[in-house]
Structure formats: structure tokens, C-alpha cells
PDB file of C-alpha atoms and ligand atoms in Angstrom:
ATOM      1  CA  UNK A   8      78.081  92.489  97.082  1.00  0.00           C
ATOM      2  CA  UNK A   9      80.223  89.450  97.582  1.00  0.00           C
ATOM      3  CA  UNK A  10      78.906  86.244  98.933  1.00  0.00           C
ATOM      4  CA  UNK A  11      80.914  85.421 101.800  1.00  0.00           C
ATOM      5  CA  UNK A  12      79.833  81.898 101.039  1.00  0.00           C
ATOM      6  CA  UNK A  13      78.851  81.154 104.731  1.00  0.00           C
ATOM      7  CA  UNK A  14      75.447  79.897 105.715  1.00  0.00           C
ATOM      8  CA  UNK A  15      73.258  82.377 107.839  1.00  0.00           C
ATOM      9  CA  UNK A  16      74.077  80.521 110.895  1.00  0.00           C
ATOM     10  CA  UNK A  17      77.942  80.520 110.325  1.00  0.00           C
ATOM     11  CA  UNK A  18      77.764  84.233 109.309  1.00  0.00           C
ATOM     12  CA  UNK A  19      76.078  84.905 112.630  1.00  0.00           C
ATOM     13  CA  UNK A  20      78.586  82.969 114.658  1.00  0.00           C
ATOM     14  CA  UNK A  21      81.355  84.605 112.886  1.00  0.00           C
ATOM     15  CA  UNK A  22      79.969  88.016 113.417  1.00  0.00           C
ATOM     16  CA  UNK A  23      79.846  87.262 117.219  1.00  0.00           C
ATOM     17  CA  UNK A  24      83.200  86.257 117.399  1.00  0.00           C
ATOM     18  CA  UNK A  25      84.455  89.367 115.768  1.00  0.00           C
ATOM     19  CA  UNK A  26      82.460  91.879 117.859  1.00  0.00           C
ATOM     20  CA  UNK A  27      83.292  90.166 121.092  1.00  0.00           C
ATOM     21  CA  UNK A  28      87.203  90.055 120.244  1.00  0.00           C
ATOM     22  CA  UNK A  29      89.030  92.296 122.499  1.00  0.00           C
ATOM     23  CA  UNK A  30      92.441  91.692 120.838  1.00  0.00           C
ATOM     24  CA  UNK A  31      92.463  91.181 117.088  1.00  0.00           C
ATOM     25  CA  UNK A  32      95.665  90.387 115.109  1.00  0.00           C
ATOM     26  CA  UNK A  33      95.677  91.251 111.309  1.00  0.00           C
ATOM     27  CA  UNK A  34      98.354  89.525 109.410  1.00  0.00           C
ATOM     28  CA  UNK A  35      98.732  90.575 105.552  1.00  0.00           C
ATOM     29  CA  UNK A  36     100.684  89.596 102.360  1.00  0.00           C
ATOM     30  CA  UNK A  37     101.120  90.644  98.912  1.00  0.00           C
ATOM     31  CA  UNK A  38      97.278  90.043  98.236  1.00  0.00           C
ATOM     32  CA  UNK A  39      96.208  92.795 100.388  1.00  0.00           C
ATOM     33  CA  UNK A  40      97.651  95.404  98.070  1.00  0.00           C
ATOM     34  CA  UNK A  41      96.799  93.540  94.869  1.00  0.00           C
ATOM     35  CA  UNK A  42      93.770  95.835  94.428  1.00  0.00           C
ATOM     36  CA  UNK A  43      96.185  98.773  94.827  1.00  0.00           C
ATOM     37  CA  UNK A  44      97.867  97.529  91.538  1.00  0.00           C
ATOM     38  CA  UNK A  45     100.962  96.146  93.358  1.00  0.00           C
ATOM     39  CA  UNK A  46     101.866  92.892  92.070  1.00  0.00           C
ATOM     40  CA  UNK A  47     101.989  89.733  94.256  1.00  0.00           C
ATOM     41  CA  UNK A  48     104.979  87.352  94.195  1.00  0.00           C
ATOM     42  CA  UNK A  49     103.489  83.854  93.462  1.00  0.00           C
ATOM     43  CA  UNK A  50     100.355  84.569  91.347  1.00  0.00           C
ATOM     44  CA  UNK A  51     100.682  82.873  88.041  1.00  0.00           C
ATOM     45  CA  UNK A  52     101.585  85.159  85.203  1.00  0.00           C
ATOM     46  CA  UNK A  53     101.279  88.389  87.354  1.00  0.00           C
ATOM     47  CA  UNK A  54     103.265  87.394  90.322  1.00  0.00           C
ATOM     48  CA  UNK A  55     107.038  88.974  90.504  1.00  0.00           C
ATOM     49  CA  UNK A  56     108.444  85.551  90.817  1.00  0.00           C
ATOM     50  CA  UNK A  57     106.605  84.513  87.478  1.00  0.00           C
ATOM     51  CA  UNK A  58     108.536  87.179  85.738  1.00  0.00           C
ATOM     52  CA  UNK A  59     111.985  87.658  87.577  1.00  0.00           C
ATOM     53  CA  UNK A  60     114.391  85.184  89.391  1.00  0.00           C
ATOM     54  CA  UNK A  61     114.469  85.631  93.153  1.00  0.00           C
ATOM     55  CA  UNK A  62     117.951  84.538  93.182  1.00  0.00           C
ATOM     56  CA  UNK A  63     119.247  87.322  90.893  1.00  0.00           C
ATOM     57  CA  UNK A  64     117.210  89.998  92.832  1.00  0.00           C
ATOM     58  CA  UNK A  65     116.525  89.058  96.305  1.00  0.00           C
ATOM     59  CA  UNK A  66     119.561  87.793  98.043  1.00  0.00           C
ATOM     60  CA  UNK A  67     122.698  89.314  99.499  1.00  0.00           C
ATOM     61  CA  UNK A  68     124.756  87.536  96.933  1.00  0.00           C
ATOM     62  CA  UNK A  69     122.992  88.948  93.972  1.00  0.00           C
ATOM     63  CA  UNK A  70     123.625  92.210  95.374  1.00  0.00           C
ATOM     64  CA  UNK A  71     127.140  91.814  95.747  1.00  0.00           C
ATOM     65  CA  UNK A  72     127.394  90.453  92.149  1.00  0.00           C
ATOM     66  CA  UNK A  73     125.354  93.081  90.481  1.00  0.00           C
ATOM     67  CA  UNK A  74     124.312  95.948  92.947  1.00  0.00           C
ATOM     68  CA  UNK A  75     122.900  98.194  90.170  1.00  0.00           C
ATOM     69  CA  UNK A  76     120.536  95.387  88.922  1.00  0.00           C
ATOM     70  CA  UNK A  77     119.213  94.891  92.402  1.00  0.00           C
ATOM     71  CA  UNK A  78     118.896  98.447  93.496  1.00  0.00           C
ATOM     72  CA  UNK A  79     117.152  99.238  90.054  1.00  0.00           C
ATOM     73  CA  UNK A  80     114.609  96.721  90.568  1.00  0.00           C
ATOM     74  CA  UNK A  81     113.702  97.714  94.043  1.00  0.00           C
ATOM     75  CA  UNK A  82     113.629 101.569  92.874  1.00  0.00           C
ATOM     76  CA  UNK A  83     111.265 100.193  90.232  1.00  0.00           C
ATOM     77  CA  UNK A  84     109.066  98.707  93.063  1.00  0.00           C
ATOM     78  CA  UNK A  85     109.423 101.779  95.303  1.00  0.00           C
ATOM     79  CA  UNK A  86     108.103 103.604  92.172  1.00  0.00           C
ATOM     80  CA  UNK A  87     105.025 101.359  91.828  1.00  0.00           C
ATOM     81  CA  UNK A  88     104.239 101.927  95.411  1.00  0.00           C
ATOM     82  CA  UNK A  89     104.626 105.532  95.393  1.00  0.00           C
ATOM     83  CA  UNK A  90     102.272 105.921  92.595  1.00  0.00           C
ATOM     84  CA  UNK A  91      99.662 103.530  94.083  1.00  0.00           C
ATOM     85  CA  UNK A  92      96.953 104.280  96.676  1.00  0.00           C
ATOM     86  CA  UNK A  93      95.715 102.222  99.486  1.00  0.00           C
ATOM     87  CA  UNK A  94      92.531 100.207  98.781  1.00  0.00           C
ATOM     88  CA  UNK A  95      89.462  99.220 100.693  1.00  0.00           C
ATOM     89  CA  UNK A  96      91.103  96.421 102.592  1.00  0.00           C
ATOM     90  CA  UNK A  97      93.844  98.734 103.843  1.00  0.00           C
ATOM     91  CA  UNK A  98      91.356 101.264 104.782  1.00  0.00           C
ATOM     92  CA  UNK A  99      88.861  98.690 106.445  1.00  0.00           C
ATOM     93  CA  UNK A 100      91.924  97.528 108.493  1.00  0.00           C
ATOM     94  CA  UNK A 101      92.662 101.042 109.635  1.00  0.00           C
ATOM     95  CA  UNK A 102      89.189 101.719 110.612  1.00  0.00           C
ATOM     96  CA  UNK A 103      89.105  98.433 112.663  1.00  0.00           C
ATOM     97  CA  UNK A 104      91.454 100.019 115.199  1.00  0.00           C
ATOM     98  CA  UNK A 105      88.517 102.164 116.345  1.00  0.00           C
ATOM     99  CA  UNK A 106      86.366  99.224 117.069  1.00  0.00           C
ATOM    100  CA  UNK A 107      88.556  96.853 118.981  1.00  0.00           C
ATOM    101  CA  UNK A 108      90.465  97.569 122.248  1.00  0.00           C
ATOM    102  CA  UNK A 109      93.613  96.124 120.689  1.00  0.00           C
ATOM    103  CA  UNK A 110      94.297  95.688 117.051  1.00  0.00           C
ATOM    104  CA  UNK A 111      97.988  94.659 115.931  1.00  0.00           C
ATOM    105  CA  UNK A 112      98.717  94.669 112.287  1.00  0.00           C
ATOM    106  CA  UNK A 113     101.581  92.458 111.045  1.00  0.00           C
ATOM    107  CA  UNK A 114     102.347  92.620 107.444  1.00  0.00           C
ATOM    108  CA  UNK A 115     104.884  90.784 105.062  1.00  0.00           C
ATOM    109  CA  UNK A 116     104.702  93.742 102.800  1.00  0.00           C
ATOM    110  CA  UNK A 117     107.373  96.286 102.262  1.00  0.00           C
ATOM    111  CA  UNK A 118     105.049  98.881 100.856  1.00  0.00           C
ATOM    112  CA  UNK A 119     103.647 101.766 103.116  1.00  0.00           C
ATOM    113  CA  UNK A 120     100.022 101.251 102.237  1.00  0.00           C
ATOM    114  CA  UNK A 121      98.847 100.070 105.653  1.00  0.00           C
ATOM    115  CA  UNK A 122     100.497 103.313 107.071  1.00  0.00           C
ATOM    116  CA  UNK A 123      99.051 105.637 104.446  1.00  0.00           C
ATOM    117  CA  UNK A 124      95.492 104.060 104.872  1.00  0.00           C
ATOM    118  CA  UNK A 125      95.907 105.159 108.539  1.00  0.00           C
ATOM    119  CA  UNK A 126      97.220 101.997 110.396  1.00  0.00           C
ATOM    120  CA  UNK A 127      99.658 102.613 113.307  1.00  0.00           C
ATOM    121  CA  UNK A 128     102.587 100.675 114.504  1.00  0.00           C
ATOM    122  CA  UNK A 129     102.442  98.243 111.759  1.00  0.00           C
ATOM    123  CA  UNK A 130     104.942  95.312 112.319  1.00  0.00           C
ATOM    124  CA  UNK A 131     106.830  94.892 109.095  1.00  0.00           C
ATOM    125  CA  UNK A 132     108.198  91.322 109.134  1.00  0.00           C
ATOM    126  CA  UNK A 133     110.164  91.803 105.797  1.00  0.00           C
ATOM    127  CA  UNK A 134     111.441  95.337 106.113  1.00  0.00           C
ATOM    128  CA  UNK A 135     110.496  98.167 104.051  1.00  0.00           C
ATOM    129  CA  UNK A 136     111.110  99.647 100.730  1.00  0.00           C
ATOM    130  CA  UNK A 137     111.570 103.166 102.304  1.00  0.00           C
ATOM    131  CA  UNK A 138     114.200 102.737 104.870  1.00  0.00           C
ATOM    132  CA  UNK A 139     117.495 101.983 102.893  1.00  0.00           C
ATOM    133  CA  UNK A 140     120.605 101.171 104.890  1.00  0.00           C
ATOM    134  CA  UNK A 141     124.358 100.565 104.289  1.00  0.00           C
ATOM    135  CA  UNK A 142     125.294  96.996 102.923  1.00  0.00           C
ATOM    136  CA  UNK A 143     128.572  97.515 104.716  1.00  0.00           C
ATOM    137  CA  UNK A 144     128.018  99.272 108.019  1.00  0.00           C
ATOM    138  CA  UNK A 145     124.289  98.892 108.391  1.00  0.00           C
ATOM    139  CA  UNK A 146     123.630 102.641 109.107  1.00  0.00           C
ATOM    140  CA  UNK A 147     120.282 104.089 107.648  1.00  0.00           C
ATOM    141  CA  UNK A 148     120.534 106.285 104.694  1.00  0.00           C
ATOM    142  CA  UNK A 149     118.080 109.155 104.004  1.00  0.00           C
ATOM    143  CA  UNK A 150     115.271 107.763 101.871  1.00  0.00           C
ATOM    144  CA  UNK A 151     114.433 109.677  98.591  1.00  0.00           C
ATOM    145  CA  UNK A 152     111.035 111.129  98.923  1.00  0.00           C
ATOM    146  CA  UNK A 153     110.876 111.507  95.028  1.00  0.00           C
ATOM    147  CA  UNK A 154     109.350 109.212  92.764  1.00  0.00           C
ATOM    148  CA  UNK A 155     112.113 107.449  91.125  1.00  0.00           C
ATOM    149  CA  UNK A 156     112.238 108.251  87.248  1.00  0.00           C
ATOM    150  CA  UNK A 157     112.708 104.722  86.185  1.00  0.00           C
ATOM    151  CA  UNK A 158     109.760 103.025  84.380  1.00  0.00           C
ATOM    152  CA  UNK A 159     111.637  99.864  83.298  1.00  0.00           C
ATOM    153  CA  UNK A 160     112.039  97.001  85.938  1.00  0.00           C
ATOM    154  CA  UNK A 161     115.198  95.685  84.372  1.00  0.00           C
ATOM    155  CA  UNK A 162     117.024  99.198  84.256  1.00  0.00           C
ATOM    156  CA  UNK A 163     120.346  99.341  86.202  1.00  0.00           C
ATOM    157  CA  UNK A 164     120.656 102.104  88.832  1.00  0.00           C
ATOM    158  CA  UNK A 165     123.847 102.590  90.780  1.00  0.00           C
ATOM    159  CA  UNK A 166     122.928 102.503  94.428  1.00  0.00           C
ATOM    160  CA  UNK A 167     123.970 105.577  96.339  1.00  0.00           C
ATOM    161  CA  UNK A 168     126.918 105.579  98.753  1.00  0.00           C
ATOM    162  CA  UNK A 169     126.943 105.605 102.447  1.00  0.00           C
ATOM    163  CA  UNK A 170     127.957 109.035 103.811  1.00  0.00           C
ATOM    164  CA  UNK A 171     129.722 107.361 106.817  1.00  0.00           C
ATOM    165  CA  UNK A 172     131.631 104.437 105.144  1.00  0.00           C
ATOM    166  CA  UNK A 173     131.174 104.799 101.281  1.00  0.00           C
ATOM    167  CA  UNK A 174     129.806 101.422 101.385  1.00  0.00           C
ATOM    168  CA  UNK A 175     126.724 100.681  98.885  1.00  0.00           C
ATOM    169  CA  UNK A 176     123.145 101.271 100.006  1.00  0.00           C
ATOM    170  CA  UNK A 177     120.819  98.437  99.983  1.00  0.00           C
ATOM    171  CA  UNK A 178     117.124  98.244 100.176  1.00  0.00           C
ATOM    172  CA  UNK A 179     116.099  97.480 103.860  1.00  0.00           C
ATOM    173  CA  UNK A 180     114.166  94.341 103.045  1.00  0.00           C
ATOM    174  CA  UNK A 181     114.581  90.821 104.137  1.00  0.00           C
ATOM    175  CA  UNK A 182     116.451  88.917 101.623  1.00  0.00           C
ATOM    176  CA  UNK A 183     116.076  85.049 100.926  1.00  0.00           C
ATOM    177  CA  UNK A 184     118.748  83.502 103.505  1.00  0.00           C
ATOM    178  CA  UNK A 185     118.557  86.416 105.719  1.00  0.00           C
ATOM    179  CA  UNK A 186     116.984  86.592 109.334  1.00  0.00           C
ATOM    180  CA  UNK A 187     113.771  88.413 110.025  1.00  0.00           C
ATOM    181  CA  UNK A 188     114.491  91.599 112.123  1.00  0.00           C
ATOM    182  CA  UNK A 189     114.524  90.346 115.936  1.00  0.00           C
ATOM    183  CA  UNK A 190     112.314  93.038 117.378  1.00  0.00           C
ATOM    184  CA  UNK A 191     109.444  92.800 114.761  1.00  0.00           C
ATOM    185  CA  UNK A 192     109.614  89.056 114.825  1.00  0.00           C
ATOM    186  CA  UNK A 193     109.470  88.870 118.675  1.00  0.00           C
ATOM    187  CA  UNK A 194     106.524  91.416 118.671  1.00  0.00           C
ATOM    188  CA  UNK A 195     104.589  89.296 116.188  1.00  0.00           C
ATOM    189  CA  UNK A 196     105.106  86.211 118.223  1.00  0.00           C
ATOM    190  CA  UNK A 197     104.075  88.278 121.409  1.00  0.00           C
ATOM    191  CA  UNK A 198     101.007  89.217 119.603  1.00  0.00           C
ATOM    192  CA  UNK A 199      99.753  85.542 119.017  1.00  0.00           C
ATOM    193  CA  UNK A 200     101.026  84.041 122.436  1.00  0.00           C
ATOM    194  CA  UNK A 201      98.155  82.553 124.665  1.00  0.00           C
ATOM    195  CA  UNK A 202      95.474  85.214 125.911  1.00  0.00           C
ATOM    196  CA  UNK A 203      97.021  87.809 123.612  1.00  0.00           C
ATOM    197  CA  UNK A 204      94.919  87.272 120.561  1.00  0.00           C
ATOM    198  CA  UNK A 205      91.233  86.364 120.223  1.00  0.00           C
ATOM    199  CA  UNK A 206      90.829  86.525 116.519  1.00  0.00           C
ATOM    200  CA  UNK A 207      93.602  86.216 113.988  1.00  0.00           C
ATOM    201  CA  UNK A 208      92.584  87.454 110.377  1.00  0.00           C
ATOM    202  CA  UNK A 209      95.141  86.347 107.546  1.00  0.00           C
ATOM    203  CA  UNK A 210      94.741  88.256 104.522  1.00  0.00           C
ATOM    204  CA  UNK A 211      96.404  87.794 100.976  1.00  0.00           C
ATOM    205  CA  UNK A 212      99.145  85.378 101.922  1.00  0.00           C
ATOM    206  CA  UNK A 213     100.164  82.309 100.137  1.00  0.00           C
ATOM    207  CA  UNK A 214     101.516  81.140 103.634  1.00  0.00           C
ATOM    208  CA  UNK A 215     104.517  79.568 102.060  1.00  0.00           C
ATOM    209  CA  UNK A 216     107.527  81.785 103.441  1.00  0.00           C
ATOM    210  CA  UNK A 217     108.860  80.895 106.826  1.00  0.00           C
ATOM    211  CA  UNK A 218     108.872  81.810 109.750  1.00  0.00           C
ATOM    212  CA  UNK A 219     105.908  84.475 109.057  1.00  0.00           C
ATOM    213  CA  UNK A 220     103.832  81.488 107.975  1.00  0.00           C
ATOM    214  CA  UNK A 221     104.001  80.072 111.259  1.00  0.00           C
ATOM    215  CA  UNK A 222     101.757  82.906 112.783  1.00  0.00           C
ATOM    216  CA  UNK A 223      98.336  81.377 111.851  1.00  0.00           C
ATOM    217  CA  UNK A 224      99.330  77.962 113.231  1.00  0.00           C
ATOM    218  CA  UNK A 225     100.871  79.756 116.457  1.00  0.00           C
ATOM    219  CA  UNK A 226      97.370  81.746 116.789  1.00  0.00           C
ATOM    220  CA  UNK A 227      95.408  78.752 116.512  1.00  0.00           C
ATOM    221  CA  UNK A 228      97.611  76.792 118.818  1.00  0.00           C
ATOM    222  CA  UNK A 229      97.189  79.495 121.396  1.00  0.00           C
ATOM    223  CA  UNK A 230      93.400  79.639 121.228  1.00  0.00           C
ATOM    224  CA  UNK A 231      92.673  82.392 118.549  1.00  0.00           C
ATOM    225  CA  UNK A 232      89.888  82.003 116.153  1.00  0.00           C
ATOM    226  CA  UNK A 233      91.655  82.069 112.729  1.00  0.00           C
ATOM    227  CA  UNK A 234      89.787  83.736 109.723  1.00  0.00           C
ATOM    228  CA  UNK A 235      91.538  83.716 106.316  1.00  0.00           C
ATOM    229  CA  UNK A 236      90.684  85.693 103.270  1.00  0.00           C
ATOM    230  CA  UNK A 237      92.388  85.049  99.921  1.00  0.00           C
ATOM    231  CA  UNK A 238      91.368  84.577  96.456  1.00  0.00           C
ATOM    232  CA  UNK A 239      92.113  80.789  96.566  1.00  0.00           C
ATOM    233  CA  UNK A 240      92.891  77.975  98.910  1.00  0.00           C
ATOM    234  CA  UNK A 241      96.435  78.198 100.721  1.00  0.00           C
ATOM    235  CA  UNK A 242      98.636  76.223 102.939  1.00  0.00           C
ATOM    236  CA  UNK A 243      96.897  77.801 105.861  1.00  0.00           C
ATOM    237  CA  UNK A 244      93.335  76.650 105.219  1.00  0.00           C
ATOM    238  CA  UNK A 245      93.684  73.834 107.396  1.00  0.00           C
ATOM    239  CA  UNK A 246      94.433  76.267 110.600  1.00  0.00           C
ATOM    240  CA  UNK A 247      91.707  78.559 109.730  1.00  0.00           C
ATOM    241  CA  UNK A 248      88.258  78.169 111.375  1.00  0.00           C
ATOM    242  CA  UNK A 249      86.892  80.158 108.588  1.00  0.00           C
ATOM    243  CA  UNK A 250      88.270  80.440 104.963  1.00  0.00           C
ATOM    244  CA  UNK A 251      86.542  83.201 102.977  1.00  0.00           C
ATOM    245  CA  UNK A 252      87.373  83.314  99.217  1.00  0.00           C
ATOM    246  CA  UNK A 253      87.538  86.288  97.240  1.00  0.00           C
ATOM    247  CA  UNK A 254      89.128  89.902  96.937  1.00  0.00           C
ATOM    248  CA  UNK A 255      90.250  91.489 100.254  1.00  0.00           C
ATOM    249  CA  UNK A 256      88.947  94.770  99.327  1.00  0.00           C
ATOM    250  CA  UNK A 257      85.475  93.385  98.944  1.00  0.00           C
ATOM    251  CA  UNK A 258      85.392  90.494 101.519  1.00  0.00           C
ATOM    252  CA  UNK A 259      86.768  92.433 104.500  1.00  0.00           C
ATOM    253  CA  UNK A 260      84.568  95.358 104.244  1.00  0.00           C
ATOM    254  CA  UNK A 261      81.544  93.314 103.904  1.00  0.00           C
ATOM    255  CA  UNK A 262      82.534  91.054 106.919  1.00  0.00           C
ATOM    256  CA  UNK A 263      83.139  93.825 109.236  1.00  0.00           C
ATOM    257  CA  UNK A 264      80.072  95.809 108.079  1.00  0.00           C
ATOM    258  CA  UNK A 265      77.943  92.719 108.703  1.00  0.00           C
ATOM    259  CA  UNK A 266      79.550  92.005 112.045  1.00  0.00           C
ATOM    260  CA  UNK A 267      78.869  95.596 113.390  1.00  0.00           C
ATOM    261  CA  UNK A 268      75.640  96.231 111.496  1.00  0.00           C
ATOM    262  CA  UNK A 269      77.391  99.202 109.854  1.00  0.00           C
ATOM    263  CA  UNK A 270      78.521 100.807 106.625  1.00  0.00           C
ATOM    264  CA  UNK A 271      81.554 102.261 108.114  1.00  0.00           C
ATOM    265  CA  UNK A 272      83.876  99.912 106.586  1.00  0.00           C
TER     266      UNK A 272
HETATM  267  P1  OAD B  24     102.378  85.599  97.478  1.00  0.00           P
HETATM  268  O1  OAD B  24     102.587  86.294  96.095  1.00  0.00           O
HETATM  269  O2  OAD B  24     103.076  84.425  97.871  1.00  0.00           O
HETATM  270  O3  OAD B  24     100.885  85.333  97.964  1.00  0.00           O
HETATM  271  C1  OAD B  24      99.762  86.357  97.571  1.00  0.00           C
HETATM  272  C2  OAD B  24      98.549  85.667  97.960  1.00  0.00           C
HETATM  273  O4  OAD B  24      97.426  86.753  97.769  1.00  0.00           O
HETATM  274  C3  OAD B  24      98.087  84.557  96.984  1.00  0.00           C
HETATM  275  O5  OAD B  24      97.693  83.602  97.969  1.00  0.00           O
HETATM  276  C4  OAD B  24      97.111  85.165  96.252  1.00  0.00           C
HETATM  277  O6  OAD B  24      95.809  84.148  96.103  1.00  0.00           O
HETATM  278  C5  OAD B  24      96.418  86.068  97.193  1.00  0.00           C
HETATM  279  N1  OAD B  24      95.622  87.236  96.633  1.00  0.00           N
HETATM  280  C6  OAD B  24      96.069  87.907  95.398  1.00  0.00           C
HETATM  281  N2  OAD B  24      95.132  88.907  95.116  1.00  0.00           N
HETATM  282  C7  OAD B  24      94.212  88.931  96.156  1.00  0.00           C
HETATM  283  C8  OAD B  24      93.187  89.784  96.461  1.00  0.00           C
HETATM  284  N3  OAD B  24      92.762  90.946  95.932  1.00  0.00           N
HETATM  285  N4  OAD B  24      92.630  89.536  97.711  1.00  0.00           N
HETATM  286  C9  OAD B  24      92.920  88.362  98.574  1.00  0.00           C
HETATM  287  N5  OAD B  24      94.126  87.766  98.318  1.00  0.00           N
HETATM  288  C10 OAD B  24      94.726  87.909  97.071  1.00  0.00           C
HETATM  289  O7  OAD B  24     102.772  86.706  98.654  1.00  0.00           O
HETATM  290  P2  OAD B  24     103.052  86.632 100.030  1.00  0.00           P
HETATM  291  O8  OAD B  24     102.316  85.497 100.645  1.00  0.00           O
HETATM  292  O9  OAD B  24     103.022  88.058 100.776  1.00  0.00           O
HETATM  293  O10 OAD B  24     109.197  87.776 100.841  1.00  0.00           O
HETATM  294  O11 OAD B  24     104.658  86.201 100.050  1.00  0.00           O
HETATM  295  C11 OAD B  24     105.415  85.998 101.078  1.00  0.00           C
HETATM  296  C12 OAD B  24     106.677  86.649 101.116  1.00  0.00           C
HETATM  297  O12 OAD B  24     107.359  85.949  99.815  1.00  0.00           O
HETATM  298  C13 OAD B  24     106.722  88.034 100.670  1.00  0.00           C
HETATM  299  O13 OAD B  24     106.884  88.848 101.760  1.00  0.00           O
HETATM  300  C14 OAD B  24     108.200  88.187  99.912  1.00  0.00           C
HETATM  301  C15 OAD B  24     108.030  86.865  99.119  1.00  0.00           C
HETATM  302  O14 OAD B  24     109.240  86.383  98.536  1.00  0.00           O
HETATM  303  C16 OAD B  24     110.480  88.548 100.732  1.00  0.00           C
HETATM  304  O15 OAD B  24     110.477  89.413  99.944  1.00  0.00           O
HETATM  305  C17 OAD B  24     111.306  88.291 102.000  1.00  0.00           C
END
């Protein structure tokens, strides 16, 4: 059992805050999927940006210059996700929906592990690996349901062509320099406006990528109690009322079980 590093008094207070909450927002980053074996971006050595250059793989310009390299890299990541399973943190978040009147899940992740754990209406701020679209005309392209046969991250794979305009198909993820999808961003901001959110739980994000990283600050400014779960301190520590350090798959179930006096999570 993980020590939540809270005094008995603080833990009782936090449990009370959680079980009284009517509207909870859970905001996740790559750390929530780390225990499923999906690499994060910024962790030293294991993070994707420690091994690959974002400017060669995660910009529209990179795609224009070498579409096969970029498409191959995202197909490799899609393969990793399809071979992975949701972990205890994803499952606890899905279960939480039966315990609070309103739960909103906002993620920066492009995987589908929240959905596969049972979460509904997840707001994907940075897009998805599973909804490719045309780089030229933006129309959706039917996603492959197969696991791509591509074990190597650096392997070039020609992107498919659009059936409407013959443009190249791109992954429907938000690249550096691109805007967040407006509908998703507006929904996320609405979820943290005043009186919309009692408790905001930020899990496994370094909180350095904007505008997503504004959400904990917005939630706090609008009156929410902010709880952060992360292996290590982040830029958001100062906005959080409670910082819980440790693996999300252990900390979150323990926190929720303690709050509800259950073993359900
Ligand atoms: P990062 O890689 O920046 O941060 C992951 C965070 O998860 C770090 O703070 C880790 O300490 C923490 N972490 C790792 N394992 C954990 C675990 N088991 N339990 C709890 N925490 C853990 O990932 P994000 O914050 O999601 O954007 O990155 C934000 C955005 O930057 C991504 O969506 C992506 C990237 O560039 C785009 O692709 C647009």
C-alpha cells in the first residue's frame, strides 16, 4: 500500500472533500498511461522527447518534408497503444463516474485507454491516434483496426491517400504550432468555470504544454479544490491544494477507496 504522505487529519479532510463533491474533473497526461507501458514525453531516458526530436515528427512542416517518417512513427505509437491494456488508474477513473453526479474526463493523451477502461465522453485536447484525416482536405479517413505490423519506431511507412482528394492522410493529433480543437477546448474550459467544478484532479502531466496546462490554474481560480497525482513535483504544484507523489495506478485507487471506505477502486 502506498503512503499518501498525508497526516491522518489531512487525509480525513481530503476524503471529505472528495465524497462531498458533486462535480469532479479529472485531467490526465501521459503519466496515467505509463503503467500500461506507453512512454511519456518528458521523463528522462524513457520519454519520447528524450529519444526523438519533436520538430522532425510532431509538426506540420515535418509531415510536409517527410510524410513517411512521420506516419511511420505514429503508426508505431498506434501499435504500442493497441497492444497495451488500461491500468488501475484508468479503471478507477471510469469507476468514479458511478460515484459522483458529474464526472468530466479531460485528457491530453492520444491513446484510447480511458475509453477502453469504460470512461465515456472523454475530452481529447490533443486529438487521437485513431481518427486519421486528410492533410489537404481534412476529411476523416477510415482508421485501420489492425495492429500495424511495424516493430521499429524509425521505419518509414507511406501514409494512405484520401479517397476524396488524393491528399496524404495524417494522424489526427495536435502538432506543435497547431490550435487545439475548438469544441474540445471550449468543453474543457466550461468544465472548470465557476460553479462547474468542485474538485479537479490532475494526474500524470508535467503541466508544461499550454493551453492545456492552464486548466489546473483556471479550476483553482474558479473555486475548485485541486489535487495533483504525479511521480514528482511539476509546474502545477503551486496551484494544487494537495500534491500526492507516486504512481497513479496505486495512489488513485487508494485515495478513492479511502474516501468512500470501499475496495471498489
Ligand atoms: P509529459 O511526458 O510531459 O509528463 C508526464 C508526467 O507524468 C511527468 O510529470 C511524470 O513525472 C509523470 N508520470 C510518469 N509516470 C507516472 C505514473 N506512473 N504515475 C503518475 N505520474 C507519472 O506528458 P504530458 O504532460 O502528457 O502533446 O505532455 C503534454 C503534451 O506534451 C502531450 O500531450 C504531448 C506532448 O508534447 C502533443 O503531442 C501535442
